[in-house]
PDB file of C-alpha atoms in Angstrom:
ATOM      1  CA  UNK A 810     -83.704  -6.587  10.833  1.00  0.00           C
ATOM      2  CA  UNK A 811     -87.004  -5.207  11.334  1.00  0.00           C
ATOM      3  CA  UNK A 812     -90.045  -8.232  11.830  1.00  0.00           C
ATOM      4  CA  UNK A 813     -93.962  -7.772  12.001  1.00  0.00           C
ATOM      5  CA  UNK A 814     -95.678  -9.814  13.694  1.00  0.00           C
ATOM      6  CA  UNK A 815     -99.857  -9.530  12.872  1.00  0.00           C
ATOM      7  CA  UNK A 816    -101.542 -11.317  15.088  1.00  0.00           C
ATOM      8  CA  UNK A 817    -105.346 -12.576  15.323  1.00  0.00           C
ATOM      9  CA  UNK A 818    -108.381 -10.465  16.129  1.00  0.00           C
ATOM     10  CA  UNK A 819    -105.293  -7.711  17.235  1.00  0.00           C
ATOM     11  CA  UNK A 820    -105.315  -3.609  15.166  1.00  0.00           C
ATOM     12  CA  UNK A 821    -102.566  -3.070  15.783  1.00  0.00           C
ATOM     13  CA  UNK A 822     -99.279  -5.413  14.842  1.00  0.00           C
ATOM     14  CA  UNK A 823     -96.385  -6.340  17.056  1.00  0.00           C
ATOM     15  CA  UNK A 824     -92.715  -4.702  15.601  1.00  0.00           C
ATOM     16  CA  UNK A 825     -89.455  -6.221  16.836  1.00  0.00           C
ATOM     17  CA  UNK A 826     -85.615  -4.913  15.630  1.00  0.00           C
ATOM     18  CA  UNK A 827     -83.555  -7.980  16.237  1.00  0.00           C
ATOM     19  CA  UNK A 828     -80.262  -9.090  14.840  1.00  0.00           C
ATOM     20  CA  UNK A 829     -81.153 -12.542  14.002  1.00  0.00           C
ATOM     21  CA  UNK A 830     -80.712 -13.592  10.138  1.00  0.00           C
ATOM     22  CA  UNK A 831     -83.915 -13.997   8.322  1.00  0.00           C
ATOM     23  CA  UNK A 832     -83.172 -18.129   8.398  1.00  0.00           C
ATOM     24  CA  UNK A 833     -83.548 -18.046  11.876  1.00  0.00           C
ATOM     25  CA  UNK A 834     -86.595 -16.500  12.400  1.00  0.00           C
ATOM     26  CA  UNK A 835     -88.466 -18.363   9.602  1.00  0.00           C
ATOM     27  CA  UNK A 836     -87.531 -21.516  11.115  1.00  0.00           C
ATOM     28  CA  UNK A 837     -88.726 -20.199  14.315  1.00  0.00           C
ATOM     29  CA  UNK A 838     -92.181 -19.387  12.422  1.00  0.00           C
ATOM     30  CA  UNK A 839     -92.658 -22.218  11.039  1.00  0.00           C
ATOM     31  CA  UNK A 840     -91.975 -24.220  14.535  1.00  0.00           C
ATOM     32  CA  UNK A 841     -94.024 -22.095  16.413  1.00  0.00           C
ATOM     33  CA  UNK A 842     -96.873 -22.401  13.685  1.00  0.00           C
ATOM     34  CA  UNK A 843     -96.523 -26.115  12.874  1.00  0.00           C
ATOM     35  CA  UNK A 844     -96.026 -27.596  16.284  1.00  0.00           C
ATOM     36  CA  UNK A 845     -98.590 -25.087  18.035  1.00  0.00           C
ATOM     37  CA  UNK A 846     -95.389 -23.565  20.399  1.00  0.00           C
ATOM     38  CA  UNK A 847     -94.896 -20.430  20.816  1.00  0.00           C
ATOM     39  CA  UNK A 848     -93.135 -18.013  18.642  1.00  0.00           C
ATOM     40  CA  UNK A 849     -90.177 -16.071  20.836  1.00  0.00           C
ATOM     41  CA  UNK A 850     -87.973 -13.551  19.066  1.00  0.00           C
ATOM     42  CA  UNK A 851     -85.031 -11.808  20.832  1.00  0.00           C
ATOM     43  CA  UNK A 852     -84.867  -7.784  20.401  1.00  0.00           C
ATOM     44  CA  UNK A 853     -81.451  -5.431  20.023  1.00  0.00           C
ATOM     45  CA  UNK A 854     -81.918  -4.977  23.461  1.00  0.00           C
ATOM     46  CA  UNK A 855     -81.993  -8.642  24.374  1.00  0.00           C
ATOM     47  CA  UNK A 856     -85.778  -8.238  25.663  1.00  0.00           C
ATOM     48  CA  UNK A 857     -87.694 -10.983  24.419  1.00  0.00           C
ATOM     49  CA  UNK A 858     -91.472 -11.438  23.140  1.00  0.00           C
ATOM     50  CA  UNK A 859     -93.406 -14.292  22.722  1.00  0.00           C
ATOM     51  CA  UNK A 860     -96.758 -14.499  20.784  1.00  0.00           C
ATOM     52  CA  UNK A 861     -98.648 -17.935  20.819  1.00  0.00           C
ATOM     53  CA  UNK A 862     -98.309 -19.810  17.367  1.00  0.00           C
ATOM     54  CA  UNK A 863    -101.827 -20.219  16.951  1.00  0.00           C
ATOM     55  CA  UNK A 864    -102.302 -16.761  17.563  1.00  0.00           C
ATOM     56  CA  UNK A 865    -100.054 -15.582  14.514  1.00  0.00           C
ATOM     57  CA  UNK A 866    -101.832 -14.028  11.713  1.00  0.00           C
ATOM     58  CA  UNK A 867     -98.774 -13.224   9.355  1.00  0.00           C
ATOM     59  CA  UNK A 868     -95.254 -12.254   9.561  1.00  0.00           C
ATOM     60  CA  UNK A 869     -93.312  -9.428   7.648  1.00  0.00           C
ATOM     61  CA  UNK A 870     -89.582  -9.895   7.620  1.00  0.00           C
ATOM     62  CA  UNK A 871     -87.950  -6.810   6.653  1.00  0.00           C
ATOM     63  CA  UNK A 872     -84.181  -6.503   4.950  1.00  0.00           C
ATOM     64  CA  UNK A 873     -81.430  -7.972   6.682  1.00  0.00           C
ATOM     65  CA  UNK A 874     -78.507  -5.417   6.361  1.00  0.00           C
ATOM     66  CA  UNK A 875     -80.672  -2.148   6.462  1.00  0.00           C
ATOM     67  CA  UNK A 876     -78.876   0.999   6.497  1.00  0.00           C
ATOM     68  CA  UNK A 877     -78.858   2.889   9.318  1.00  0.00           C
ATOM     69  CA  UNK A 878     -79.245   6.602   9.549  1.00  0.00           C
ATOM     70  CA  UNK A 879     -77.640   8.686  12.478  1.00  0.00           C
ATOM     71  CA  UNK A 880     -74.818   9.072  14.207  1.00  0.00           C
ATOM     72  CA  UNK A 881     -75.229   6.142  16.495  1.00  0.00           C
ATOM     73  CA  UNK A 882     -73.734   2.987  16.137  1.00  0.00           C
TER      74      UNK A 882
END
């Protein structure tokens, strides 16, 4: 799933592939927003990113099972 991540006073917005489920990274959100933590999401690649809570503008959670196109797996 593809996730946005705008963040304050930032152009430009933060975009993270990850396999987490949607559920997961709302909770994470709202943790991160609510108890002024930071908000850490976990890539494909395992590589990690962290943007303070206070910091986060908005968050754009795109579809769970997207199709991929390629020959990849």
């Amino acid at each position: 799933m593809e996730i946005k991540v705008g963040i304050q006073y930032v152009n430009r917005e933060v975009t993270v592939e990850t396999d987490d489920s949607a559920a997961d990274v709302e909770k994470a959100f709202n943790d991160a927003v609510s108890g002024g933590s930071v908000l850490t999401l976990t890539d494909t690649r395992g590589r990690k990113v962290m943007v303070p809570g206070d910091k986060i503008a908005y968050i754009e959670l795109g579809e769970e099972n997207a199709r991929r196109v390629g020959f990849g797996i």
